[in-house]
CSV table of C-alpha atoms in Angstrom, one decimal:
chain,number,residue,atom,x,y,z
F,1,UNK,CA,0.0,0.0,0.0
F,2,UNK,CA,1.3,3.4,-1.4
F,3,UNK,CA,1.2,5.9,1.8
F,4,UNK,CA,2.6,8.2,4.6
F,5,UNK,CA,4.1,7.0,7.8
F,6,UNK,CA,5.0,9.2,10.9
F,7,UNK,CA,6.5,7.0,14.0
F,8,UNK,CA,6.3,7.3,16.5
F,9,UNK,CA,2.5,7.7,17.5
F,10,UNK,CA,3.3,9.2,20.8
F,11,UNK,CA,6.0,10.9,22.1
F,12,UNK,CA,7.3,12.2,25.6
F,13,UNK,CA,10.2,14.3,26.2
F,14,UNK,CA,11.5,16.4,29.3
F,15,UNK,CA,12.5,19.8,28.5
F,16,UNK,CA,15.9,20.2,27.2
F,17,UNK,CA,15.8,17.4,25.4
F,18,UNK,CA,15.8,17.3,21.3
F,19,UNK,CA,13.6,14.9,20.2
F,20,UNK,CA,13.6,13.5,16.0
F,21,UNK,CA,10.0,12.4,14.3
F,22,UNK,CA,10.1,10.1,11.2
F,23,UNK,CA,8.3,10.5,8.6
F,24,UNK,CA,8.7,8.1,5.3
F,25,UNK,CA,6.1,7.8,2.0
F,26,UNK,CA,6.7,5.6,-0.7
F,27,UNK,CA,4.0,7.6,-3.1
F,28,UNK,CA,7.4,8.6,-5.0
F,29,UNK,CA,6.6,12.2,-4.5
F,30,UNK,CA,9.2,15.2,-4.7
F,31,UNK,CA,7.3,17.7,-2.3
F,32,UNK,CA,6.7,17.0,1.3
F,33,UNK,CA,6.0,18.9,4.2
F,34,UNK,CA,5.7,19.3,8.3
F,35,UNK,CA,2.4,21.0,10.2
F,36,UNK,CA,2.1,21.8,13.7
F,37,UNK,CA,-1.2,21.1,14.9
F,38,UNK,CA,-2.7,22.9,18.3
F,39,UNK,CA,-6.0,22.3,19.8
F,40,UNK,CA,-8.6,24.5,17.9
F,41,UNK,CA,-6.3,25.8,15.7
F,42,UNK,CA,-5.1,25.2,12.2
F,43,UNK,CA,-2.3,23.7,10.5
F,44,UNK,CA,0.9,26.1,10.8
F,45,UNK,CA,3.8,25.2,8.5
F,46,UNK,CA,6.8,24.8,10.0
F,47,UNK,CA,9.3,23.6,7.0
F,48,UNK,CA,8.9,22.5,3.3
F,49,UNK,CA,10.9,20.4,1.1
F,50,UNK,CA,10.5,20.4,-3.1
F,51,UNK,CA,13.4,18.6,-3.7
F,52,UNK,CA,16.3,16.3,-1.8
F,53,UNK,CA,19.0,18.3,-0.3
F,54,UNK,CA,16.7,21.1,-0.5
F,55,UNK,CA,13.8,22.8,1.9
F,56,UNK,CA,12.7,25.8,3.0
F,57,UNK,CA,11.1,27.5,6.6
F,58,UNK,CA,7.7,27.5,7.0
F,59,UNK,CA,5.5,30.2,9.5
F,60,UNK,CA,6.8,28.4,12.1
F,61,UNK,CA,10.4,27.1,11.9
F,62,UNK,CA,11.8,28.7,15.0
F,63,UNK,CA,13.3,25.8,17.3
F,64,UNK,CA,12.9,23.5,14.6
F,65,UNK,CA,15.5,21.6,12.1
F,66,UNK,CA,15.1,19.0,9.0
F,67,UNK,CA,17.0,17.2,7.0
F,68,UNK,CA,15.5,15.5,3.3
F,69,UNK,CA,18.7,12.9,2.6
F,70,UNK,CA,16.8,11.0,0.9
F,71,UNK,CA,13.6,11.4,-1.3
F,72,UNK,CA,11.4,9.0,0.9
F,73,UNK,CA,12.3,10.4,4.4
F,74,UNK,CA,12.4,13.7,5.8
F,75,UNK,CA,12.5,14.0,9.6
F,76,UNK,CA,12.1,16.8,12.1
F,77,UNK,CA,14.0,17.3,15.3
F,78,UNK,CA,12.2,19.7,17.8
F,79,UNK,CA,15.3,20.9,19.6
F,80,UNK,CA,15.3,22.3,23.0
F,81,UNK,CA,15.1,25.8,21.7
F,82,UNK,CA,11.5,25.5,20.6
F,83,UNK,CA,9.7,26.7,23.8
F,84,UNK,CA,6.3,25.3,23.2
F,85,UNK,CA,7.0,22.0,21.8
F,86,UNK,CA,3.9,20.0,22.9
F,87,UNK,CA,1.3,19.7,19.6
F,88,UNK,CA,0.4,17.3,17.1
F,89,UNK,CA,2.9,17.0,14.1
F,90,UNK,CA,1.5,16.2,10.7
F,91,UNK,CA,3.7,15.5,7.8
F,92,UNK,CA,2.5,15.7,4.4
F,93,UNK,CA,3.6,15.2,0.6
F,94,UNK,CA,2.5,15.9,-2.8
F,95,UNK,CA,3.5,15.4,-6.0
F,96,UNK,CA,4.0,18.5,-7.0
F,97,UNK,CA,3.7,22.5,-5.3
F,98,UNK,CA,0.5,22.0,-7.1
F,99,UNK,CA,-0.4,19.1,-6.3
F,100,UNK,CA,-2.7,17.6,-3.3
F,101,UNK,CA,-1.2,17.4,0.0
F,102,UNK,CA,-1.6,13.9,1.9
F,103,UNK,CA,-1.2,13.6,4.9
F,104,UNK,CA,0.8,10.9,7.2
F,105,UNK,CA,-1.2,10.1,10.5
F,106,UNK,CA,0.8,12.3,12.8
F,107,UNK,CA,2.6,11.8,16.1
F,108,UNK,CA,1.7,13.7,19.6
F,109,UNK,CA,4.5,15.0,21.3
F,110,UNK,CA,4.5,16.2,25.1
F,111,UNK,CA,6.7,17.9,27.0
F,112,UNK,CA,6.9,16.7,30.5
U,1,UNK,CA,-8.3,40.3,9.4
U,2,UNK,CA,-7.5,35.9,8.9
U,3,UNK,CA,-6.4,35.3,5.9
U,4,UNK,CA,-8.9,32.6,6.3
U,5,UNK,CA,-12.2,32.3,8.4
U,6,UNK,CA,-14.1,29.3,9.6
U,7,UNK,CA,-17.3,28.5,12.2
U,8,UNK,CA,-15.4,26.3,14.6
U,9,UNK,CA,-19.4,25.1,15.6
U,10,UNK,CA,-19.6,22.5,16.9
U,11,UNK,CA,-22.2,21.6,14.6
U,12,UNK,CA,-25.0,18.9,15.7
U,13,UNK,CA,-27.4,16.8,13.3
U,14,UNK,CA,-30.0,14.1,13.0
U,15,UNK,CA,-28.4,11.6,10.6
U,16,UNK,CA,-29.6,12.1,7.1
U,17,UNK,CA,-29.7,15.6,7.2
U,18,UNK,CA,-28.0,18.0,4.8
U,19,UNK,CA,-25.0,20.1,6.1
U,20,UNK,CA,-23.6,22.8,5.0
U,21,UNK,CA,-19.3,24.1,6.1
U,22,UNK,CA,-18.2,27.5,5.2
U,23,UNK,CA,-15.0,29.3,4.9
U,24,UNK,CA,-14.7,33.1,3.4
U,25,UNK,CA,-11.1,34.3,2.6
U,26,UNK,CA,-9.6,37.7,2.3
U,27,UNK,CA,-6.6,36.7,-0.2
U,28,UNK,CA,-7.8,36.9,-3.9
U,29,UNK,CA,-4.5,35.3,-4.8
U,30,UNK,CA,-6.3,32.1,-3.3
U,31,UNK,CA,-6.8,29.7,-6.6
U,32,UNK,CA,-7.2,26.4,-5.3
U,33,UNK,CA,-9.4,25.3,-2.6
U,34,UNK,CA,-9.6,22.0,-0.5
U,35,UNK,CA,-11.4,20.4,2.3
U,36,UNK,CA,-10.1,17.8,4.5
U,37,UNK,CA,-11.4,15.8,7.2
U,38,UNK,CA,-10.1,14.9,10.0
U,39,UNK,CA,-11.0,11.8,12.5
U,40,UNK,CA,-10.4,12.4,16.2
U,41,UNK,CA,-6.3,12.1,16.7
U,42,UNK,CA,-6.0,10.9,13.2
U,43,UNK,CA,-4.3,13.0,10.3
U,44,UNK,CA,-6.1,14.8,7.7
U,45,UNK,CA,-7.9,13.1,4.9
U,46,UNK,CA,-8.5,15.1,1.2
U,47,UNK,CA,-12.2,15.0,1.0
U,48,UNK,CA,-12.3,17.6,-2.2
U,49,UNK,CA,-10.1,19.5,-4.5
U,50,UNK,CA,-11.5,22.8,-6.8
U,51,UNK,CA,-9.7,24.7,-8.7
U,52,UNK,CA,-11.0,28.3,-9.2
U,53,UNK,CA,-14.5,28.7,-8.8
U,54,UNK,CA,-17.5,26.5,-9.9
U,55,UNK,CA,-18.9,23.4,-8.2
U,56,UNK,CA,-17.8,19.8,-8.1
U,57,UNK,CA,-19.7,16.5,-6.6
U,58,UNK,CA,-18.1,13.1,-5.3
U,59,UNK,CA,-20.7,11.0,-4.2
U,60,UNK,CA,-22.6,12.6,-1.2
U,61,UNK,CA,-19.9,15.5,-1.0
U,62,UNK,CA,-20.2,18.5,-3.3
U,63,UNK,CA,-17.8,21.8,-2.7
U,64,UNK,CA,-18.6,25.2,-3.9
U,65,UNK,CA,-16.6,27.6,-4.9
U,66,UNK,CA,-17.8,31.6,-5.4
U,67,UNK,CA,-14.5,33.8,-5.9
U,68,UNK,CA,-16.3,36.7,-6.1
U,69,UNK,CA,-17.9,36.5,-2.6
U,70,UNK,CA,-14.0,34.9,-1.5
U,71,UNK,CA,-16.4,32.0,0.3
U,72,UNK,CA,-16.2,28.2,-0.2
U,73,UNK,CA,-18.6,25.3,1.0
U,74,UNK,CA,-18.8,21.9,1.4
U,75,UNK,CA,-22.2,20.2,1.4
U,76,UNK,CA,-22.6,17.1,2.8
U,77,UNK,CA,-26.4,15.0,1.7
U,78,UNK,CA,-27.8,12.3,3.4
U,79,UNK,CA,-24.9,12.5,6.3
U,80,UNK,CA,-24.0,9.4,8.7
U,81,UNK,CA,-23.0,9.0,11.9
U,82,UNK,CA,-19.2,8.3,10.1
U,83,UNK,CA,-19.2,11.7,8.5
U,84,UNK,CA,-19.2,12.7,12.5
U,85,UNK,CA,-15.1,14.4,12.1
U,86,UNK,CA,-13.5,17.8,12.2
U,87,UNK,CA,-13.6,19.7,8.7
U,88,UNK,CA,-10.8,21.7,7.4
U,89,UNK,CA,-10.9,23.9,4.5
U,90,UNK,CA,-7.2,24.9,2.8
U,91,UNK,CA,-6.3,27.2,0.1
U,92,UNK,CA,-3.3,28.1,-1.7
U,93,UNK,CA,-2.4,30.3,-4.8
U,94,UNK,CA,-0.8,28.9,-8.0
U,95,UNK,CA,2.1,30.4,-8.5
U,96,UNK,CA,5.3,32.1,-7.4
U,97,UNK,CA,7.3,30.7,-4.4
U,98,UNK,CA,4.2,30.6,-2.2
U,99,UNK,CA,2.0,27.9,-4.4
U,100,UNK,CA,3.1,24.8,-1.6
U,101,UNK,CA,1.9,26.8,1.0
U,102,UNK,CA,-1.8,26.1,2.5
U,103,UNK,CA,-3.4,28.0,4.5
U,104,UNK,CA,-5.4,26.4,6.5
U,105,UNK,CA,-9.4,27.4,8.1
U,106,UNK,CA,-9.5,26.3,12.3
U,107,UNK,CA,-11.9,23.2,11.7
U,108,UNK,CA,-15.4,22.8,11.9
U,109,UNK,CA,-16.5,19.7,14.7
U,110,UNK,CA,-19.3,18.0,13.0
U,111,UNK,CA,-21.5,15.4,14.9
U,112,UNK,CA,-24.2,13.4,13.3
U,113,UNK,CA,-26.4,11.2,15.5
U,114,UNK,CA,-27.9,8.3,14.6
């Protein structure tokens, strides 16, 4: 089955700590993307990726890194700098900048 | 002013009614328009995706699109207990540096009971 995976589901970390969220598709898409989720809130973008070895910030990269080594995969670390970390993190891909955005199933992290 | 606007409800109806979602937008750059919904702690699924304005129909879903009001709606007919989800809108423009953007309305909470 051709889709998104985010792992883990939940995630705890104690402040200070930097913590890395997978994400991997096998849709063989070029774009892919990471949301922040909040509770009544949109989607906020926090980095992009068109191509490997390539991405840009989103609206909300601050305390945030990523890396796209590979065209499949394209973690995030939340480092210790980001001061609200706990959220819901969604990553995404499309085919395109035009294209439809899927979405992988997310992972929750808290912040203990 | 958001960029983009919608009801957070919640919204409560007898299965099989009709329901109506909303979003207006304030950025004519806006060309293509999706809705997504969105299961308790699960990630967003593409319900619908319109480019510029007109209507389209999957099934029970139909979204509208009206540029010229900058307002978009999903109707939903004969709606189930399953259609019972969160409801997103997005938009994005088409070109220049900012086409993989969406922006993103808050969610409408939808129940339906049975």
């Amino acid at each position: 089955d051709g889709g998104i995976t985010q792992s883990p589901k939940y995630l705890f970390r104690k402040e200070g700590q930097n913590v890395t969220l997978s994400c991997e598709q096998n849709l063989n898409h070029d774009a892919m993307y990471w949301y922040r989720q909040d509770p009544g809130q949109g989607l906020r973008l926090i980095y992009y990726s068109q191509i490997v070895n390539d991405f840009q910030k989103g609206d909300i990269a601050e305390g945030y890194s990523v890396s796209r080594e590979k065209k499949e995969s394209f973690p995030l670390t939340v480092t210790s700098a980001q001061k609200n970390p706990t959220a819901f993190y969604l990553c995404a891909s499309s085919q395109t900048g035009l294209g439809e955005q899927f979405f992988g199933p997310g992972t929750r992290l808290t912040v203990l | 002013q958001k960029e983009v606007e919608q009801d957070p409800g919640p919204l409560s109806v007898p299965e099989g009614a009709i329901v109506s979602l909303n979003c207006t937008y304030s950025n004519s750059a806006f060309q293509y328009f999706m809705w997504y919904r969105q299961y308790s702690r699960k990630g967003p699924e593409l319900l619908m995706y319109t480019y510029s304005s007109g209507n389209k129909e999957d099934g029970r879903f139909t979204a509208q699109v009206d540029k010229s009001s900058k307002y978009i709606s999903l109707f939903i007919r004969d709606s189930q207990p399953s259609d019972s989800a969160t409801y997103l809108c997005a938009m994005k423009r088409d070109s220049g540096g900012s086409n993989y953007k969406l922006t993103f309305g808050k969610g409408t909470l939808l129940t339906v009971n049975p």
